[in-house]
GROMACS .gro file of C-alpha atoms in nm:
model
  489
    1MET     CA    1  -0.691  -0.168   5.821
    2GLN     CA    2  -0.595  -0.360   6.132
    3TYR     CA    3  -0.481  -0.727   6.128
    4LYS     CA    4  -0.463  -0.889   6.467
    5GLN     CA    5  -0.311  -1.219   6.357
    6PRO     CA    6   0.070  -1.203   6.336
    7LEU     CA    7   0.215  -1.329   6.010
    8LYS     CA    8   0.510  -1.561   5.959
    9ILE     CA    9   0.718  -1.385   5.691
   10LEU     CA   10   1.019  -1.536   5.512
   11ILE     CA   11   1.228  -1.282   5.320
   12LEU     CA   12   1.474  -1.403   5.053
   13ALA     CA   13   1.743  -1.178   4.909
   14ALA     CA   14   2.087  -1.210   4.754
   15GLU     CA   15   2.234  -0.938   4.979
   16ILE     CA   16   2.148  -0.804   5.326
   17VAL     CA   17   2.313  -0.533   5.536
   18PRO     CA   18   2.532  -0.574   5.737
   19PHE     CA   19   2.649  -0.908   5.592
   20ALA     CA   20   2.691  -0.830   5.223
   21LYS     CA   21   2.609  -0.524   5.013
   22VAL     CA   22   2.637  -0.431   4.647
   23GLY     CA   23   2.349  -0.184   4.622
   24GLY     CA   24   2.034  -0.045   4.781
   25LEU     CA   25   1.868  -0.388   4.788
   26ALA     CA   26   2.086  -0.482   5.085
   27ASP     CA   27   1.985  -0.168   5.278
   28VAL     CA   28   1.615  -0.231   5.221
   29VAL     CA   29   1.624  -0.598   5.324
   30GLY     CA   30   1.833  -0.512   5.626
   31ALA     CA   31   1.587  -0.247   5.748
   32LEU     CA   32   1.230  -0.355   5.655
   33PRO     CA   33   1.227  -0.664   5.883
   34LYS     CA   34   1.294  -0.454   6.192
   35SER     CA   35   0.977  -0.253   6.126
   36LEU     CA   36   0.777  -0.567   6.045
   37GLN     CA   37   0.889  -0.719   6.372
   38ALA     CA   38   0.795  -0.400   6.556
   39LEU     CA   39   0.443  -0.448   6.415
   40GLY     CA   40   0.426  -0.789   6.585
   41HIS     CA   41   0.518  -1.026   6.301
   42ASP     CA   42   0.752  -1.330   6.304
   43VAL     CA   43   1.012  -1.236   6.038
   44ARG     CA   44   1.299  -1.451   5.920
   45LEU     CA   45   1.547  -1.387   5.638
   46ALA     CA   46   1.762  -1.596   5.410
   47MET     CA   47   2.066  -1.523   5.196
   48PRO     CA   48   2.376  -1.713   5.069
   49ARG     CA   49   2.682  -1.722   5.291
   50TYR     CA   50   2.944  -1.567   5.070
   51GLY     CA   51   3.317  -1.598   5.132
   52GLN     CA   52   3.323  -1.242   5.262
   53VAL     CA   53   3.072  -1.323   5.537
   54ASP     CA   54   3.304  -1.430   5.818
   55PRO     CA   55   3.131  -1.675   6.055
   56ALA     CA   56   3.341  -1.557   6.352
   57ARG     CA   57   3.285  -1.190   6.290
   58PHE     CA   58   2.906  -1.227   6.266
   59ASP     CA   59   2.880  -1.507   6.528
   60LEU     CA   60   2.713  -1.748   6.282
   61GLN     CA   61   2.582  -2.070   6.435
   62THR     CA   62   2.523  -2.391   6.236
   63VAL     CA   63   2.155  -2.485   6.260
   64LEU     CA   64   2.147  -2.760   5.993
   65ASP     CA   65   2.448  -2.972   5.914
   66ALA     CA   66   2.319  -3.118   5.589
   67VAL     CA   67   2.028  -3.035   5.362
   68THR     CA   68   2.002  -3.224   5.029
   69VAL     CA   69   1.882  -3.017   4.737
   70ASN     CA   70   1.767  -3.144   4.397
   71MET     CA   71   1.927  -2.965   4.100
   72SER     CA   72   1.794  -3.118   3.781
   73ASN     CA   73   1.963  -3.460   3.749
   74PHE     CA   74   2.202  -3.419   4.041
   75ARG     CA   75   2.192  -3.335   4.410
   76VAL     CA   76   2.382  -3.084   4.621
   77GLN     CA   77   2.434  -3.097   4.994
   78VAL     CA   78   2.437  -2.767   5.178
   79SER     CA   79   2.454  -2.660   5.543
   80VAL     CA   80   2.268  -2.374   5.703
   81ARG     CA   81   2.413  -2.119   5.946
   82GLN     CA   82   2.223  -1.854   6.135
   83GLY     CA   83   2.307  -1.493   6.207
   84ASN     CA   84   2.083  -1.218   6.341
   85ILE     CA   85   1.985  -0.861   6.275
   86GLY     CA   86   1.792  -0.617   6.490
   87THR     CA   87   1.628  -0.775   6.792
   88GLU     CA   88   1.709  -1.141   6.729
   89ILE     CA   89   1.567  -1.158   6.377
   90PRO     CA   90   1.712  -1.479   6.231
   91VAL     CA   91   1.908  -1.467   5.908
   92TYR     CA   92   1.954  -1.814   5.761
   93MET     CA   93   2.263  -1.845   5.543
   94ILE     CA   94   2.299  -2.115   5.286
   95ASP     CA   95   2.650  -2.249   5.305
   96ALA     CA   96   2.761  -2.404   4.973
   97PRO     CA   97   3.133  -2.315   4.930
   98ARG     CA   98   3.157  -2.429   4.567
   99TYR     CA   99   2.881  -2.185   4.471
  100PHE     CA  100   2.926  -1.890   4.704
  101GLU     CA  101   3.282  -1.875   4.840
  102ARG     CA  102   3.405  -1.647   4.561
  103GLU     CA  103   3.562  -1.307   4.531
  104ASN     CA  104   3.241  -1.131   4.420
  105ILE     CA  105   2.872  -1.171   4.489
  106TYR     CA  106   2.758  -1.153   4.122
  107GLY     CA  107   2.902  -1.166   3.779
  108TYR     CA  108   2.964  -1.538   3.712
  109THR     CA  109   2.855  -1.751   3.419
  110ASP     CA  110   2.676  -1.987   3.658
  111ASP     CA  111   2.482  -1.714   3.845
  112GLY     CA  112   2.155  -1.875   3.735
  113GLU     CA  113   2.245  -2.212   3.894
  114ARG     CA  114   2.391  -2.041   4.203
  115PHE     CA  115   2.073  -1.856   4.292
  116ILE     CA  116   1.842  -2.141   4.200
  117LEU     CA  117   2.043  -2.355   4.443
  118PHE     CA  118   2.010  -2.080   4.707
  119CYS     CA  119   1.631  -2.059   4.665
  120ARG     CA  120   1.572  -2.434   4.665
  121SER     CA  121   1.800  -2.473   4.964
  122VAL     CA  122   1.600  -2.216   5.161
  123LEU     CA  123   1.269  -2.389   5.094
  124GLU     CA  124   1.412  -2.728   5.196
  125ALA     CA  125   1.579  -2.576   5.501
  126MET     CA  126   1.246  -2.435   5.625
  127ARG     CA  127   1.100  -2.784   5.598
  128ALA     CA  128   1.390  -2.925   5.798
  129LEU     CA  129   1.343  -2.653   6.062
  130ASP     CA  130   0.966  -2.718   6.058
  131TRP     CA  131   0.887  -2.346   6.012
  132SER     CA  132   0.621  -2.290   5.750
  133PRO     CA  133   0.573  -1.924   5.655
  134ASP     CA  134   0.248  -1.751   5.555
  135ILE     CA  135   0.435  -1.530   5.308
  136ILE     CA  136   0.754  -1.570   5.111
  137HIS     CA  137   0.877  -1.223   5.016
  138CYS     CA  138   1.121  -1.245   4.725
  139HIS     CA  139   1.355  -0.968   4.608
  140ASP     CA  140   1.486  -0.907   4.255
  141TRP     CA  141   1.572  -1.163   3.987
  142HIS     CA  142   1.786  -1.383   4.217
  143THR     CA  143   1.470  -1.511   4.386
  144GLY     CA  144   1.224  -1.482   4.097
  145ILE     CA  145   1.199  -1.858   4.051
  146VAL     CA  146   1.029  -1.904   4.392
  147PRO     CA  147   0.680  -1.770   4.289
  148ASN     CA  148   0.707  -1.998   3.984
  149TRP     CA  149   0.774  -2.298   4.208
  150MET     CA  150   0.485  -2.213   4.439
  151HIS     CA  151   0.254  -2.270   4.140
  152THR     CA  152   0.437  -2.579   4.006
  153ILE     CA  153   0.664  -2.815   4.196
  154TYR     CA  154   0.551  -2.701   4.545
  155ARG     CA  155   0.186  -2.649   4.458
  156ASP     CA  156   0.065  -2.977   4.603
  157ASP     CA  157   0.326  -2.991   4.880
  158PRO     CA  158   0.131  -2.978   5.211
  159PHE     CA  159   0.415  -2.777   5.370
  160TYR     CA  160   0.388  -2.497   5.112
  161ALA     CA  161   0.034  -2.528   4.969
  162ASP     CA  162  -0.101  -2.228   5.162
  163VAL     CA  163   0.206  -2.010   5.128
  164ALA     CA  164   0.160  -1.691   4.929
  165SER     CA  165   0.438  -1.512   4.745
  166VAL     CA  166   0.522  -1.143   4.712
  167TYR     CA  167   0.780  -1.033   4.459
  168THR     CA  168   0.959  -0.701   4.484
  169ILE     CA  169   1.128  -0.535   4.185
  170HIS     CA  170   1.414  -0.312   4.297
  171ASN     CA  171   1.549  -0.245   3.948
  172LEU     CA  172   1.375  -0.380   3.637
  173ALA     CA  173   1.692  -0.340   3.434
  174TYR     CA  174   1.849  -0.650   3.591
  175GLN     CA  175   1.625  -0.945   3.501
  176GLY     CA  176   1.835  -1.263   3.514
  177ILE     CA  177   1.836  -1.372   3.149
  178PHE     CA  178   1.948  -1.729   3.078
  179GLY     CA  179   1.922  -2.008   2.826
  180TYR     CA  180   1.679  -2.304   2.827
  181ARG     CA  181   1.901  -2.524   3.044
  182ILE     CA  182   1.822  -2.312   3.352
  183LEU     CA  183   1.462  -2.437   3.336
  184GLU     CA  184   1.589  -2.792   3.361
  185VAL     CA  185   1.805  -2.699   3.659
  186ALA     CA  186   1.502  -2.537   3.822
  187GLY     CA  187   1.278  -2.833   3.749
  188VAL     CA  188   1.023  -2.636   3.548
  189ALA     CA  189   1.126  -2.717   3.192
  190ALA     CA  190   0.786  -2.867   3.114
  191GLN     CA  191   0.635  -2.519   3.105
  192GLY     CA  192   0.860  -2.391   2.828
  193PHE     CA  193   0.948  -2.028   2.781
  194LEU     CA  194   0.614  -1.865   2.870
  195TYR     CA  195   0.652  -1.543   2.670
  196PRO     CA  196   0.535  -1.608   2.311
  197GLN     CA  197   0.383  -1.258   2.298
  198ILE     CA  198   0.718  -1.085   2.376
  199ALA     CA  199   0.944  -1.134   2.076
  200GLU     CA  200   1.260  -1.040   2.263
  201LEU     CA  201   1.195  -1.299   2.531
  202ALA     CA  202   1.054  -1.579   2.313
  203ASN     CA  203   1.372  -1.787   2.323
  204VAL     CA  204   1.531  -1.695   2.653
  205VAL     CA  205   1.452  -1.754   3.021
  206ASP     CA  206   1.381  -1.431   3.213
  207ILE     CA  207   1.373  -1.519   3.583
  208MET     CA  208   1.243  -1.181   3.688
  209GLY     CA  209   0.962  -1.224   3.432
  210ARG     CA  210   0.869  -1.550   3.602
  211GLY     CA  211   0.854  -1.379   3.940
  212ILE     CA  212   0.624  -1.116   3.794
  213LEU     CA  213   0.406  -1.374   3.620
  214PHE     CA  214   0.354  -1.607   3.914
  215ALA     CA  215   0.367  -1.393   4.231
  216ASP     CA  216   0.045  -1.343   4.427
  217ALA     CA  217   0.144  -0.978   4.458
  218ILE     CA  218   0.416  -0.769   4.296
  219THR     CA  219   0.564  -0.460   4.457
  220THR     CA  220   0.817  -0.204   4.349
  221VAL     CA  221   1.000   0.055   4.555
  222SER     CA  222   0.801   0.372   4.485
  223GLU     CA  223   0.451   0.457   4.361
  224ARG     CA  224   0.581   0.653   4.066
  225TYR     CA  225   0.810   0.372   3.948
  226ALA     CA  226   0.514   0.125   3.971
  227GLN     CA  227   0.341   0.345   3.711
  228GLU     CA  228   0.649   0.412   3.501
  229ILE     CA  229   0.732   0.044   3.442
  230LEU     CA  230   0.394  -0.008   3.276
  231THR     CA  231   0.527   0.200   2.987
  232PRO     CA  232   0.770   0.104   2.709
  233THR     CA  233   1.007   0.383   2.817
  234PHE     CA  234   1.073   0.235   3.159
  235GLY     CA  235   0.937  -0.117   3.117
  236GLU     CA  236   1.259  -0.283   2.995
  237LYS     CA  237   1.057  -0.503   2.752
  238LEU     CA  238   0.840  -0.638   3.039
  239ASP     CA  239   0.579  -0.360   3.026
  240HIS     CA  240   0.331  -0.586   2.840
  241LEU     CA  241   0.366  -0.851   3.110
  242LEU     CA  242   0.343  -0.594   3.388
  243ARG     CA  243   0.034  -0.436   3.236
  244SER     CA  244  -0.129  -0.782   3.228
  245ARG     CA  245  -0.076  -0.801   3.607
  246ARG     CA  246  -0.130  -0.439   3.700
  247ASP     CA  247  -0.409  -0.535   3.942
  248ARG     CA  248  -0.145  -0.722   4.145
  249LEU     CA  249   0.118  -0.444   4.128
  250PHE     CA  250   0.176  -0.206   4.420
  251GLY     CA  251   0.426   0.075   4.468
  252ILE     CA  252   0.564   0.110   4.824
  253LEU     CA  253   0.828   0.369   4.891
  254ASN     CA  254   1.147   0.254   5.060
  255GLY     CA  255   1.226   0.403   5.397
  256LEU     CA  256   1.542   0.476   5.595
  257ASP     CA  257   1.673   0.292   5.898
  258TYR     CA  258   1.658   0.584   6.136
  259GLN     CA  259   1.876   0.408   6.393
  260GLU     CA  260   2.156   0.381   6.141
  261MET     CA  261   2.102   0.713   5.956
  262ASN     CA  262   2.100   0.974   6.231
  263PRO     CA  263   2.331   1.278   6.232
  264ALA     CA  264   2.283   1.313   6.609
  265THR     CA  265   2.444   0.972   6.676
  266ASP     CA  266   2.646   0.898   6.362
  267GLY     CA  267   2.994   0.790   6.472
  268TYR     CA  268   3.142   0.840   6.125
  269ILE     CA  269   3.092   1.216   6.105
  270HIS     CA  270   3.312   1.484   6.262
  271THR     CA  271   3.055   1.659   6.479
  272PRO     CA  272   2.706   1.522   6.566
  273TYR     CA  273   2.414   1.759   6.523
  274ASP     CA  274   2.036   1.768   6.479
  275ALA     CA  275   1.776   2.012   6.336
  276THR     CA  276   1.802   2.233   6.646
  277SER     CA  277   2.180   2.256   6.635
  278LEU     CA  278   2.261   2.320   6.270
  279ASP     CA  279   2.543   2.559   6.361
  280LYS     CA  280   2.745   2.245   6.448
  281ARG     CA  281   2.691   2.121   6.092
  282THR     CA  282   2.947   2.376   5.963
  283GLU     CA  283   3.218   2.171   6.142
  284ASN     CA  284   3.132   1.877   5.919
  285LYS     CA  285   3.161   2.094   5.609
  286ARG     CA  286   3.502   2.213   5.726
  287ALA     CA  287   3.613   1.855   5.795
  288LEU     CA  288   3.496   1.740   5.450
  289GLN     CA  289   3.675   2.028   5.279
  290GLU     CA  290   3.994   1.935   5.464
  291GLN     CA  291   3.963   1.564   5.378
  292ALA     CA  292   3.894   1.655   5.014
  293HIS     CA  293   4.191   1.896   5.007
  294LEU     CA  294   3.963   2.182   4.913
  295PRO     CA  295   3.997   2.539   5.054
  296VAL     CA  296   3.809   2.564   5.383
  297ARG     CA  297   3.544   2.824   5.295
  298PRO     CA  298   3.210   2.803   5.478
  299ASP     CA  299   3.053   3.053   5.233
  300VAL     CA  300   3.116   2.850   4.915
  301PRO     CA  301   2.832   2.614   4.818
  302LEU     CA  302   2.957   2.254   4.837
  303LEU     CA  303   2.774   2.017   4.597
  304ALA     CA  304   2.807   1.638   4.612
  305MET     CA  305   2.722   1.313   4.441
  306ILE     CA  306   2.753   0.959   4.580
  307SER     CA  307   2.676   0.711   4.306
  308ARG     CA  308   2.783   0.452   4.057
  309LEU     CA  309   2.948   0.651   3.781
  310THR     CA  310   2.721   0.550   3.492
  311ASP     CA  311   2.494   0.718   3.234
  312GLN     CA  312   2.189   0.588   3.421
  313LYS     CA  313   2.284   0.804   3.719
  314GLY     CA  314   2.291   1.122   3.508
  315PHE     CA  315   2.665   1.169   3.468
  316ASP     CA  316   2.615   1.227   3.095
  317LEU     CA  317   2.411   1.535   3.187
  318LEU     CA  318   2.668   1.648   3.445
  319GLY     CA  319   2.948   1.617   3.189
  320GLN     CA  320   2.770   1.866   2.963
  321ILE     CA  321   2.725   2.131   3.232
  322ILE     CA  322   3.025   2.085   3.458
  323GLN     CA  323   3.220   2.383   3.312
  324PRO     CA  324   2.945   2.640   3.354
  325LEU     CA  325   2.866   2.493   3.694
  326LEU     CA  326   3.222   2.537   3.815
  327ALA     CA  327   3.211   2.892   3.677
  328GLN     CA  328   2.950   2.965   3.947
  329GLY     CA  329   3.233   2.931   4.203
  330VAL     CA  330   3.105   2.612   4.369
  331GLN     CA  331   3.296   2.324   4.517
  332PHE     CA  332   3.210   1.974   4.403
  333VAL     CA  333   3.285   1.634   4.562
  334VAL     CA  334   3.203   1.299   4.401
  335LEU     CA  335   3.232   0.951   4.556
  336GLY     CA  336   3.185   0.633   4.359
  337ILE     CA  337   3.320   0.394   4.095
  338GLY     CA  338   3.189   0.304   3.752
  339ASP     CA  339   3.262   0.364   3.386
  340GLN     CA  340   3.625   0.438   3.301
  341HIS     CA  341   3.550   0.751   3.096
  342TYR     CA  342   3.381   0.908   3.401
  343HIS     CA  343   3.682   0.816   3.619
  344GLU     CA  344   3.901   1.001   3.366
  345MET     CA  345   3.663   1.296   3.342
  346PHE     CA  346   3.669   1.359   3.715
  347GLN     CA  347   4.039   1.297   3.750
  348ASN     CA  348   4.103   1.558   3.477
  349LEU     CA  349   3.867   1.802   3.642
  350ALA     CA  350   4.037   1.756   3.978
  351VAL     CA  351   4.374   1.839   3.818
  352ARG     CA  352   4.239   2.144   3.635
  353TYR     CA  353   4.031   2.276   3.925
  354PRO     CA  354   4.212   2.160   4.241
  355GLU     CA  355   4.039   2.423   4.456
  356GLN     CA  356   3.691   2.324   4.336
  357VAL     CA  357   3.677   1.950   4.248
  358ALA     CA  358   3.757   1.647   4.461
  359VAL     CA  359   3.702   1.292   4.345
  360PHE     CA  360   3.707   0.970   4.547
  361LEU     CA  361   3.705   0.673   4.304
  362THR     CA  362   3.607   0.418   4.560
  363PHE     CA  363   3.310   0.326   4.780
  364ASN     CA  364   3.363   0.408   5.143
  365ALA     CA  365   3.069   0.401   5.379
  366GLU     CA  366   3.233   0.627   5.639
  367LEU     CA  367   3.324   0.891   5.379
  368ALA     CA  368   2.972   0.873   5.236
  369GLN     CA  369   2.830   0.972   5.576
  370ARG     CA  370   3.076   1.261   5.597
  371ILE     CA  371   2.968   1.383   5.253
  372TYR     CA  372   2.600   1.373   5.347
  373ALA     CA  373   2.680   1.565   5.667
  374GLY     CA  374   2.916   1.819   5.509
  375SER     CA  375   2.766   1.903   5.171
  376ASP     CA  376   2.515   2.181   5.110
  377MET     CA  377   2.341   2.024   4.807
  378PHE     CA  378   2.310   1.665   4.688
  379LEU     CA  379   2.268   1.589   4.315
  380MET     CA  380   2.068   1.295   4.178
  381PRO     CA  381   2.004   1.359   3.809
  382SER     CA  382   1.928   0.991   3.736
  383ARG     CA  383   1.776   0.895   3.402
  384PHE     CA  384   1.555   0.658   3.599
  385GLU     CA  385   1.550   0.581   3.971
  386PRO     CA  386   1.316   0.313   4.115
  387CYS     CA  387   1.335   0.470   4.459
  388GLY     CA  388   1.670   0.614   4.555
  389LEU     CA  389   1.794   0.632   4.911
  390GLY     CA  390   2.055   0.905   4.857
  391GLN     CA  391   1.801   1.186   4.848
  392LEU     CA  392   1.637   1.058   5.169
  393ILE     CA  393   1.966   1.031   5.352
  394ALA     CA  394   2.071   1.375   5.224
  395MET     CA  395   1.749   1.533   5.361
  396ARG     CA  396   1.794   1.350   5.692
  397TYR     CA  397   2.141   1.507   5.715
  398GLY     CA  398   2.040   1.858   5.599
  399SER     CA  399   2.186   1.845   5.248
  400VAL     CA  400   1.925   1.979   5.002
  401PRO     CA  401   1.848   1.745   4.711
  402ILE     CA  402   1.848   1.845   4.344
  403VAL     CA  403   1.690   1.567   4.138
  404HIS     CA  404   1.541   1.453   3.808
  405ALA     CA  405   1.167   1.412   3.877
  406VAL     CA  406   1.135   1.036   3.805
  407GLY     CA  407   1.050   0.730   4.012
  408GLY     CA  408   1.108   0.761   4.384
  409LEU     CA  409   1.286   1.094   4.334
  410ALA     CA  410   0.957   1.246   4.213
  411ASP     CA  411   0.771   1.085   4.503
  412THR     CA  412   1.002   1.231   4.767
  413VAL     CA  413   1.136   1.564   4.638
  414GLN     CA  414   0.910   1.854   4.543
  415GLU     CA  415   1.029   2.186   4.393
  416TYR     CA  416   1.077   2.454   4.655
  417ASP     CA  417   0.849   2.751   4.603
  418PRO     CA  418   0.998   3.066   4.761
  419SER     CA  419   0.663   3.244   4.751
  420THR     CA  420   0.489   2.984   4.974
  421GLY     CA  421   0.780   2.808   5.141
  422GLU     CA  422   0.645   2.473   5.025
  423GLY     CA  423   0.860   2.202   4.874
  424ASN     CA  424   1.180   2.043   4.997
  425GLY     CA  425   1.433   2.058   4.711
  426PHE     CA  426   1.487   2.136   4.344
  427THR     CA  427   1.373   1.929   4.050
  428PHE     CA  428   1.377   1.916   3.673
  429ALA     CA  429   1.122   1.734   3.458
  430ASN     CA  430   1.292   1.657   3.127
  431TYR     CA  431   1.622   1.464   3.103
  432ASP     CA  432   1.803   1.765   2.972
  433PRO     CA  433   2.143   1.911   3.083
  434TRP     CA  434   2.023   2.272   3.085
  435GLU     CA  435   1.710   2.193   3.284
  436PHE     CA  436   1.943   2.024   3.533
  437PHE     CA  437   2.168   2.328   3.532
  438ALA     CA  438   1.872   2.561   3.587
  439ALA     CA  439   1.762   2.360   3.891
  440ILE     CA  440   2.111   2.392   4.042
  441VAL     CA  441   2.111   2.768   3.973
  442ARG     CA  442   1.777   2.803   4.153
  443ALA     CA  443   1.927   2.624   4.452
  444LEU     CA  444   2.239   2.841   4.444
  445GLU     CA  445   2.019   3.151   4.442
  446LEU     CA  446   1.825   3.036   4.747
  447TYR     CA  447   2.149   2.940   4.925
  448ARG     CA  448   2.233   3.313   4.944
  449PHE     CA  449   1.940   3.361   5.182
  450LYS     CA  450   2.077   3.186   5.490
  451ASP     CA  451   1.767   3.201   5.709
  452THR     CA  452   1.542   3.061   5.432
  453TRP     CA  453   1.799   2.789   5.354
  454ARG     CA  454   1.813   2.688   5.718
  455ARG     CA  455   1.436   2.660   5.740
  456LEU     CA  456   1.448   2.430   5.432
  457GLN     CA  457   1.713   2.217   5.597
  458GLN     CA  458   1.512   2.195   5.921
  459CYS     CA  459   1.194   2.103   5.736
  460ASN     CA  460   1.378   1.820   5.555
  461MET     CA  461   1.539   1.691   5.872
  462ALA     CA  462   1.201   1.682   6.049
  463ALA     CA  463   1.029   1.482   5.770
  464ASP     CA  464   0.943   1.119   5.842
  465HIS     CA  465   1.101   0.882   5.591
  466SER     CA  466   1.129   0.593   5.836
  467TRP     CA  467   1.017   0.238   5.749
  468HIS     CA  468   0.712   0.237   5.981
  469ALA     CA  469   0.452   0.356   5.729
  470SER     CA  470   0.599   0.147   5.448
  471ALA     CA  471   0.603  -0.163   5.667
  472MET     CA  472   0.232  -0.119   5.733
  473ARG     CA  473   0.176  -0.102   5.354
  474TYR     CA  474   0.373  -0.425   5.310
  475VAL     CA  475   0.152  -0.597   5.567
  476GLU     CA  476  -0.154  -0.492   5.374
  477VAL     CA  477   0.000  -0.635   5.053
  478TYR     CA  478   0.087  -0.959   5.237
  479HIS     CA  479  -0.272  -1.007   5.343
  480ASN     CA  480  -0.389  -0.920   4.992
  481ALA     CA  481  -0.153  -1.181   4.850
  482ILE     CA  482  -0.274  -1.447   5.098
  483ALA     CA  483  -0.636  -1.378   5.006
  484SER     CA  484  -0.551  -1.396   4.634
  485HIS     CA  485  -0.352  -1.718   4.677
  486ARG     CA  486  -0.630  -1.891   4.868
  487SER     CA  487  -0.893  -1.782   4.619
  488GLY     CA  488  -0.686  -1.935   4.341
  489LYS     CA  489  -0.665  -1.614   4.136
   0.00000   0.00000   0.00000
């Protein structure tokens, strides 16, 4: 479907690459606008200016000295600075030092008030700048109050009356749960709690739930996850609410920023390469083995994980099979931080198997790129995974993914069939350690056949996981949301 009229799109998020990043949300919101702009749309973003976002480093310019924001029975004055991403895409940053100049981005008792202030400040800043969007695209719980406001306190506001809202769920597990007072701060206390049919939510405020309830369209980050969250298993107690709005729910797979994620131009890796020069990739494996203090052996399969070290990411499965896996003679590198017992597990393994296991208990973007470029196989045994970018980056860099077939992992990785040559990785259906182990063994068996393995790498590196197709889907959803909003549905 072709739409000739360019849209004015305002994107709100708590984190945006390159300014601030905790998880994949920041990558998505940093990349999608570039593809939307390439399709001809006027895209602008907004986020808080955290203490870690240095105005000098990012050349931030003050565009509004003072914006007054109502917060229940008191007012807050904020200023607005502007940075840019891509080709002059504005990123408006709400500057409120008392709320955002802190050591971390999240994890404070007043997080509810902080992000309500952010959202309200953005809406008032757009009025001051006299830029009225067609669509407000909100991401995760931090911005879930905005669709609620579009149907309440801004409903009869001429500046926002025709503005439709789209709400994207990146991870349903983080919902923004607060007490009643947050409704007073947000100015919507008259509506009450809204969820009498959901016993667990009857006496709390679930900000993500409000985004789902009021948005003109809801998206999540893969088609499979959009179906999974309609079930009690993956629905995180909101499946009833999601099923009631399933006609407004769309799954759109995340993409990769191909300018950033490109082994031919990546400045972090030892030796650049592409699908036609995979011989050069062995230099990256050698460099990774050296950095990890592992024996430099090109013939040994090198397996990797880059992840938060939590049960959700499948480390409980890995813990049950790590001994028989190491008995296969592989090398294993892990990068990430998380639960203390996994820190200790990997530290103990590295001591016991110094020629096979290397652990980096940190997050380091440069090292992550070297691991993608130097590993042979990339493990993602997640219990659930809304989309996952790791498997997409791994394929782009020629590391073959081994994944649990859920969410976006199931949408992007299909089991390799040696008889037909179809498929692009190795998968397991049930969340079971020995099914995971069997998938790894199948990969190790294929790895012995170097020509076949190289064809698999080349196929993966040639696949298109860029944002272009997904951006076109988002534009369709935006128009759908506008039509729904104007019809009053």
